[in-house]
Structure formats: C-alpha cells, structure tokens
Short mmCIF file of C-alpha atoms in Angstrom, two decimals:
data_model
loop_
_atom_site.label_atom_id
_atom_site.label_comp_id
_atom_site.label_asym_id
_atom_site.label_seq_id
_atom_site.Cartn_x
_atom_site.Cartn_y
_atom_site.Cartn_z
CA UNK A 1 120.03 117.16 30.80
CA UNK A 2 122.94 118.54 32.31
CA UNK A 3 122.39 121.26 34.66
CA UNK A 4 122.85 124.72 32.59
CA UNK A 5 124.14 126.77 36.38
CA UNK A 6 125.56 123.98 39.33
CA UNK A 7 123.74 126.21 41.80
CA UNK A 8 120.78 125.25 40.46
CA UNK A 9 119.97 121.83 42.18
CA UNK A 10 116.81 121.72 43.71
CA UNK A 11 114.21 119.80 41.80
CA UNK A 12 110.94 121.69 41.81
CA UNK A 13 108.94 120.51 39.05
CA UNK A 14 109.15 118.22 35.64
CA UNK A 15 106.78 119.07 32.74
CA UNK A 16 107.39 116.45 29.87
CA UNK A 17 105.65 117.43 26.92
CA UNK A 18 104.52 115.71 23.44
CA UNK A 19 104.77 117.23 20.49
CA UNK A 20 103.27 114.51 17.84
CA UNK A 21 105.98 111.70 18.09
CA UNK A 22 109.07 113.74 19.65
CA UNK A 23 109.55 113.78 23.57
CA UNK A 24 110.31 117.22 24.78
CA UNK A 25 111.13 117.96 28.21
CA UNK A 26 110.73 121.78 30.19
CA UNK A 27 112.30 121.50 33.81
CA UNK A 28 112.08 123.66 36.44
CA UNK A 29 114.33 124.21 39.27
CA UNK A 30 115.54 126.12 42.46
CA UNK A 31 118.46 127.63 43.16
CA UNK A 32 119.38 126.27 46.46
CA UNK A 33 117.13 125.39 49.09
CA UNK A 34 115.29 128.37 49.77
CA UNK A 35 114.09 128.49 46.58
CA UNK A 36 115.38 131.73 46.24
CA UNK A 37 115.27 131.98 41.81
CA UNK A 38 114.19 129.38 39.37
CA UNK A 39 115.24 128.51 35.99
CA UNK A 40 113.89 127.31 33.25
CA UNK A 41 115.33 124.83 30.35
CA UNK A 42 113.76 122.84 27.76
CA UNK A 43 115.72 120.39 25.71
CA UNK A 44 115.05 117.26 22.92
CA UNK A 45 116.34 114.30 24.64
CA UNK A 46 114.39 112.00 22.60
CA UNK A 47 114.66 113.65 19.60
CA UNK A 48 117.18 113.89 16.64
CA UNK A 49 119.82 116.24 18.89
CA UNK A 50 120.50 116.86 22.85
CA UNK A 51 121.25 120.42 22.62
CA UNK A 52 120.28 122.29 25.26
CA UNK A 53 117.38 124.72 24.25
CA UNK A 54 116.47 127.99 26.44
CA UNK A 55 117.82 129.09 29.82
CA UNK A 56 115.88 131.52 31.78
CA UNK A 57 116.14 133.05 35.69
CA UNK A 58 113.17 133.69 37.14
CA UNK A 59 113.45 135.98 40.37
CA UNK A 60 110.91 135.61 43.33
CA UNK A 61 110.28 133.45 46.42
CA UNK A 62 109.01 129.83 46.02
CA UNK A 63 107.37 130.35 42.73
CA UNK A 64 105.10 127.27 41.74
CA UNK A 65 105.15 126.32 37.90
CA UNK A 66 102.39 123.98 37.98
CA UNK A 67 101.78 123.46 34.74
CA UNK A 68 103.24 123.95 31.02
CA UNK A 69 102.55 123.48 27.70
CA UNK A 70 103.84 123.28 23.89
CA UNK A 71 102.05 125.19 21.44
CA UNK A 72 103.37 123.11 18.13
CA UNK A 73 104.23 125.48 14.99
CA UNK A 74 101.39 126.01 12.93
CA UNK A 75 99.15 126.46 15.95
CA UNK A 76 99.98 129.28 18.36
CA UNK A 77 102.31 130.42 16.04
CA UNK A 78 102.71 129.92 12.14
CA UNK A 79 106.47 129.10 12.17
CA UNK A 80 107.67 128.78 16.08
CA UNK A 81 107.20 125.98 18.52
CA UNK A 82 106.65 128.35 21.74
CA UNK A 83 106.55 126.54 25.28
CA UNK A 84 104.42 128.67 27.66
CA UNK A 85 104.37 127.81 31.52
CA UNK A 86 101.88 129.00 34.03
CA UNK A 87 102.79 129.01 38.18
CA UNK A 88 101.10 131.09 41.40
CA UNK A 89 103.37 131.68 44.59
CA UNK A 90 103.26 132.56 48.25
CA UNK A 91 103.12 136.50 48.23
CA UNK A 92 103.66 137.46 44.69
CA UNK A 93 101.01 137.89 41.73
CA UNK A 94 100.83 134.74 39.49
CA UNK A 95 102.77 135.15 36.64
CA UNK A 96 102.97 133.86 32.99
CA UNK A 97 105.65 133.12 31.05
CA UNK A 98 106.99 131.87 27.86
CA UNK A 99 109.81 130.42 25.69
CA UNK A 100 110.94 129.39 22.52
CA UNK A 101 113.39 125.92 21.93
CA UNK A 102 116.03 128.29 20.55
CA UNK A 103 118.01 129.99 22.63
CA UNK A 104 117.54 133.10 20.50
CA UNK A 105 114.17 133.11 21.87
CA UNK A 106 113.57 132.70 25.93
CA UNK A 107 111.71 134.92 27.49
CA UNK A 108 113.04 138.30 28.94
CA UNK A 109 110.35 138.90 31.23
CA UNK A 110 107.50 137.61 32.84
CA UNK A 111 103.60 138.10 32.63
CA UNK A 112 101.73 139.03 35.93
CA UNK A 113 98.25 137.91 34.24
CA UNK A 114 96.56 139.32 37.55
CA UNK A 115 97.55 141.33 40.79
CA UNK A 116 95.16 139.39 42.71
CA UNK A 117 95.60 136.47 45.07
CA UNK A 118 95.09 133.09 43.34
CA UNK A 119 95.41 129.49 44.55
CA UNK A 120 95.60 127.60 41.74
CA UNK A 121 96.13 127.74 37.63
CA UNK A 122 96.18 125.85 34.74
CA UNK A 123 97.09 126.43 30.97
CA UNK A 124 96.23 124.84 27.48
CA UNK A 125 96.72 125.02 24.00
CA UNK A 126 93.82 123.46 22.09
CA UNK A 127 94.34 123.73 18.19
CA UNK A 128 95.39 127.66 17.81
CA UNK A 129 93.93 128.77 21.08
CA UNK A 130 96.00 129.36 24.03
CA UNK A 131 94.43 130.11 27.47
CA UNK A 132 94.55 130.54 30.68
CA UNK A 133 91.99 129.42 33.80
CA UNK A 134 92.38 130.31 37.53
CA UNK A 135 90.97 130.09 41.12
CA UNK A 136 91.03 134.12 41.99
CA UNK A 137 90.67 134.17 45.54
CA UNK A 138 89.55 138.00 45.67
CA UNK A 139 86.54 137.29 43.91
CA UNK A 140 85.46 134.27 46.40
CA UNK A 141 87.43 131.56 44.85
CA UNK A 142 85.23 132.01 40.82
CA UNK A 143 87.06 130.37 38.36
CA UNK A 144 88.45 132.60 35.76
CA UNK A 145 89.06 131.93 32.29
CA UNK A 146 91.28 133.83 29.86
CA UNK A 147 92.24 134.05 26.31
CA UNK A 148 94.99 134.93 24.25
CA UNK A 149 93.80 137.31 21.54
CA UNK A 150 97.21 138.99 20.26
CA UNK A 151 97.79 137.51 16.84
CA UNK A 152 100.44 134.54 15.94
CA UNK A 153 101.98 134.24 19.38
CA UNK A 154 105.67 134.86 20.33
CA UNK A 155 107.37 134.78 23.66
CA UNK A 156 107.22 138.42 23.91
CA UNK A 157 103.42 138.52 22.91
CA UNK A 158 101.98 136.36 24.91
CA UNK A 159 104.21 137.93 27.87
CA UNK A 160 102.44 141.25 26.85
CA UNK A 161 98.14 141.69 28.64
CA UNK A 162 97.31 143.05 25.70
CA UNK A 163 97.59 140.13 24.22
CA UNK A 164 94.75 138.39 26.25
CA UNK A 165 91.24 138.94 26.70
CA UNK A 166 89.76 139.46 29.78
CA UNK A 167 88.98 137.24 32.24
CA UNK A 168 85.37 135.77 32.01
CA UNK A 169 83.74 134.18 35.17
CA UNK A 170 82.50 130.34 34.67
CA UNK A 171 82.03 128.79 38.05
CA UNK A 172 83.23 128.85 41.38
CA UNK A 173 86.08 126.48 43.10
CA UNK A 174 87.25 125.16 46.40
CA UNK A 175 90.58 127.11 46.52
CA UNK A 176 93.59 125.31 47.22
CA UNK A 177 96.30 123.37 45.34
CA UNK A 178 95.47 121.23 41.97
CA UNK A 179 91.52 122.27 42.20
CA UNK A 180 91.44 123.46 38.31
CA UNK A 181 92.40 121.73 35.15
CA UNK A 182 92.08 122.32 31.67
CA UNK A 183 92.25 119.05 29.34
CA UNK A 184 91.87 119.17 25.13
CA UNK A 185 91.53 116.34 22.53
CA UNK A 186 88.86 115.65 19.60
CA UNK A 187 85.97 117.00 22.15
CA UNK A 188 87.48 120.71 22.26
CA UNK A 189 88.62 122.30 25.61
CA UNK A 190 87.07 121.36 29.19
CA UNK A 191 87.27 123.67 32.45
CA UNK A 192 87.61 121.09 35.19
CA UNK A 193 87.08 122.00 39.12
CA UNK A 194 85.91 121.57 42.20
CA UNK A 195 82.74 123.05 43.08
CA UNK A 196 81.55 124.72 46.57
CA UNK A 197 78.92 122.88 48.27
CA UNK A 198 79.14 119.25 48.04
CA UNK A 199 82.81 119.16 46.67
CA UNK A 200 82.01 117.49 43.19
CA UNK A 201 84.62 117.34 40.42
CA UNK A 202 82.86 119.35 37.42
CA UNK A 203 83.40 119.97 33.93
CA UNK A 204 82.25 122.40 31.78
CA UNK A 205 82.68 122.44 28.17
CA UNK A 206 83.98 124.65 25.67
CA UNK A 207 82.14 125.03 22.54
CA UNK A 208 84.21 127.28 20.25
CA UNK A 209 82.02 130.30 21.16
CA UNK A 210 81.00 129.55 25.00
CA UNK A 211 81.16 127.22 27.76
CA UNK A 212 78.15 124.69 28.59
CA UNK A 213 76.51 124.19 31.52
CA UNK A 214 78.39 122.36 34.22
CA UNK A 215 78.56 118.38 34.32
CA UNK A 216 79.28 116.63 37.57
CA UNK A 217 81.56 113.85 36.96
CA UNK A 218 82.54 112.52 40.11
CA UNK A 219 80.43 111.89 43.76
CA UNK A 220 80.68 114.75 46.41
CA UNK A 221 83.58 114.86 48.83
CA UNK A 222 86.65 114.87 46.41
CA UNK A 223 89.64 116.92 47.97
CA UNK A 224 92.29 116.31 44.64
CA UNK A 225 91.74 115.05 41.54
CA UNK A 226 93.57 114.53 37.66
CA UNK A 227 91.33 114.49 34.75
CA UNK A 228 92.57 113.85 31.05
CA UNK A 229 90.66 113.65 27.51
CA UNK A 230 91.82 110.51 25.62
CA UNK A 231 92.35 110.14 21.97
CA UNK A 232 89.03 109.30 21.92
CA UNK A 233 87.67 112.56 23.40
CA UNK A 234 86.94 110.51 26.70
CA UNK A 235 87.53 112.20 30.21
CA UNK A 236 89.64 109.98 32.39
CA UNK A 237 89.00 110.97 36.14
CA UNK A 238 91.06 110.13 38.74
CA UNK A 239 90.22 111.77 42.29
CA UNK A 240 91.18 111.64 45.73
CA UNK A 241 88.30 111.53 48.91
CA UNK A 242 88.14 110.70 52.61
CA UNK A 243 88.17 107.08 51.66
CA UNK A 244 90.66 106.70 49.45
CA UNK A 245 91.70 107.60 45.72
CA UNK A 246 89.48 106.35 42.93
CA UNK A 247 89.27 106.06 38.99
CA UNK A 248 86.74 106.81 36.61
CA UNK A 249 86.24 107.33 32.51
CA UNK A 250 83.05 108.56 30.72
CA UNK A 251 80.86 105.60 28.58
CA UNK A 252 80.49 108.29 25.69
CA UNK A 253 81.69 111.29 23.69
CA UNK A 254 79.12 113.39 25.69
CA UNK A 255 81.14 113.07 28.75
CA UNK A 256 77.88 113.04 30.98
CA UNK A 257 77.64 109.02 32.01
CA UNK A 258 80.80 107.70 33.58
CA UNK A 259 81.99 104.21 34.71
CA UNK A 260 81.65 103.21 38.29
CA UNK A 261 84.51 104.17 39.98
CA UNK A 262 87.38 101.53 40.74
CA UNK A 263 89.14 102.47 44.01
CA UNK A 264 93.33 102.73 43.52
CA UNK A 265 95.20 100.64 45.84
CA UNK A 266 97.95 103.25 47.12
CA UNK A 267 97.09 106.48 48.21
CA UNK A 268 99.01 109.57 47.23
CA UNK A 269 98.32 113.88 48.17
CA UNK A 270 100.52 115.71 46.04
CA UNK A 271 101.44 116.11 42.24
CA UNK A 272 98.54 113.84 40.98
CA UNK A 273 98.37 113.39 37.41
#
C-alpha cells in the first residue's frame, strides 16, 4: 500500500489479519524517526479492490501497537467489520483504539483504558466478545482482564469506558515486553502469561462465565514466548529460555499434556509470533 502522508516512513509495526478467506492488512507507522505521531491504515490487498481504507494520526511519543484485531460483521457488530488495535508506550497511559475499513468510519479519538503504568497488552475478539488483558504494573505486575459490554460495537463505542467492564484480576505476570497473550479458536478464549516464581508460560481458560484454574504449559525459565490455538483448538507454544528457543503443541483438546519440546535452530528476541 502506498503510503497515505510521505512523512510517514518509519516502519513500526505490521498486523495482517484474516477475515475467513480475504487477507486484510492494518499497518502502523512513524512519522520520522523520532517517532513523533503514528498513523494508522488498513487496506484489501488481497481482496476484490486495493482501495485504501482508513487513515488515522495518532499523537504521542513512541507509542507501541502491539497487537490488533478484526472483529468480522455479525460478531462485534451486526453490520460493520471494525478493526480495533491495542498499544502501551514510554510515559503515556495505554490507549485503545479503533477503526472501521471505510473511511467514513476511523476513529476520532483514542481510548486510555487505564491511567496506570502497564508493560504489556493484548486484545481478542472471540465470537461476539471483544476484550482486553494487561500487565498493570501499579498493582505488582496482576494481569488484568477486561470486557467490552456496550452493545453492537462501533469505533466510537468501543473508544468510549463505558463501554467496558471493569477490569477483573486473574493472575500475576513477569512485566516486560510480549509477557501476555490472548489466543481463540473452537476451545473459547485463553489468558496466556508468564508467571512470578519459576517463570512458567501459563494458560488459563475462559469458560463463557469465568476463567479456570491456571495450566502450566511450558518448563520454568522462559523469558518470551508466542502461543496460538489451531483449528483444532490445540495451543501451539513457542518460547524463548537461557538455552535457546523451543516448540511445543498440546496432545489433546484439554490443553493440559503437551509434546516434548523440539528446540528451534535460530534464535530470535523481539516480535516473536
């Protein structure tokens, strides 16, 4: 995609996202090497046109979108395919924001979900449910989990905190940078993160009405890690520790027994997914 300013050059992140057989694409980048704004733009490359969809600045320093996802219509919304992304910074409150693939519908503000100090974030969309999970670093590092509650969700909604319920406590996390995930598929929604202690990957599933106890799915000692749920509701673990970076899938649906682990032959600290 072309670039919708030519001040805008720096590449900061690339979310593609799948939306049942069409490729879309969100993109993130800086203008100019401080990383003074960002903007925003999704487009259909892959799909039956290569219009351009929504353009949106973001003002602050050196935000982080980490993550972002594409709530399908029918799900978060009856009608509207809404793309929501997630990000934390140096110095300013994590925000929230979203977007439509029109450009009648980007986002005219954005969503500080909390004013406190967090080190890491994640978003998902699982069926109709959109939420949110987080590292808050005021509350020693617990892991924070929060759902949006405001009705068929449009950019402006889910940009609104009314629209989300508040946050509920489900674990605590080594703070730091990719040390919470959410993943979805036929099993429902999974909390993934490293706990205190002995460094463990854990997972803790959603049930509809409450998470489950905690599962450990990978040996002590992990310092990064990428988890997935396959079509087949399997987690897929890959994780990074002092000896190297290693793979791992679960035997069942249950996601409790997993494979030994198969070490990866290059090693790699940033961006794993």
């Amino acid at each position: 995609l072309a670039d919708p300013a030519p001040e805008f050059k720096t590449d900061v992140a690339n979310q593609p996202l799948v939306e049942g057989g069409a490729i879309r694409v969100l993109q993130t980048r800086a203008k100019g090497a401080s990383a003074e704004e960002h903007f925003l733009w999704s487009g259909e490359p892959f799909g039956g046109g290569t219009t351009l969809g929504t353009t949106e600045g973001i003002p602050g320093a050196q935000l982080n979108f980490g993550e972002a996802v594409l709530a399908p219509a029918g799900t978060v919304n009856s009608t509207a395919t809404v793309i929501a992304t997630v990000g934390t910074g140096p110095s300013v409150a994590p925000i929230l924001t979203a977007t439509g693939l029109t450009a009648a519908s980007g986002p005219g503000s954005t969503f500080h979900f909390t004013t406190d100090s967090t080190s890491d974030a994640t978003i998902s969309v699982q069926g109709s449910m959109l939420s949110l999970a987080y590292i808050d670093q005021s509350q020693e590092d617990a892991v924070l989990w929060r759902r949006y509650v405001g009705g068929t969700g449009t950019p402006a909604s889910i940009q609104s905190a009314a629209g989300w319920a508040a946050p509920v406590k489900i674990g605590e996390a080594i703070g730091g940078g990719d040390q919470v995930r959410m993943v979805t598929g036929p099993n429902g929604l999974y909390v993934v993160y490293v706990r205190p202690g002995d460094e463990a990957v854990v997972a803790r599933h959603f049930d509809g009405l409450a998470f489950e106890s905690q599962v450990a799915i990978s040996p002590a000692g992990v310092q990064r890690f990428a988890v997935s749920e396959d079509a087949a509701g399997l987690l897929r673990l890959a994780y990074g520790t002092f000896d190297g970076y290693h793979y791992r899938y679960a035997k069942d649906a249950s996601n409790t027994t997993f494979s030994n682990p198969q070490t990866l032959p290059e090693h790699a600290y940033r961006e794993m997914r």
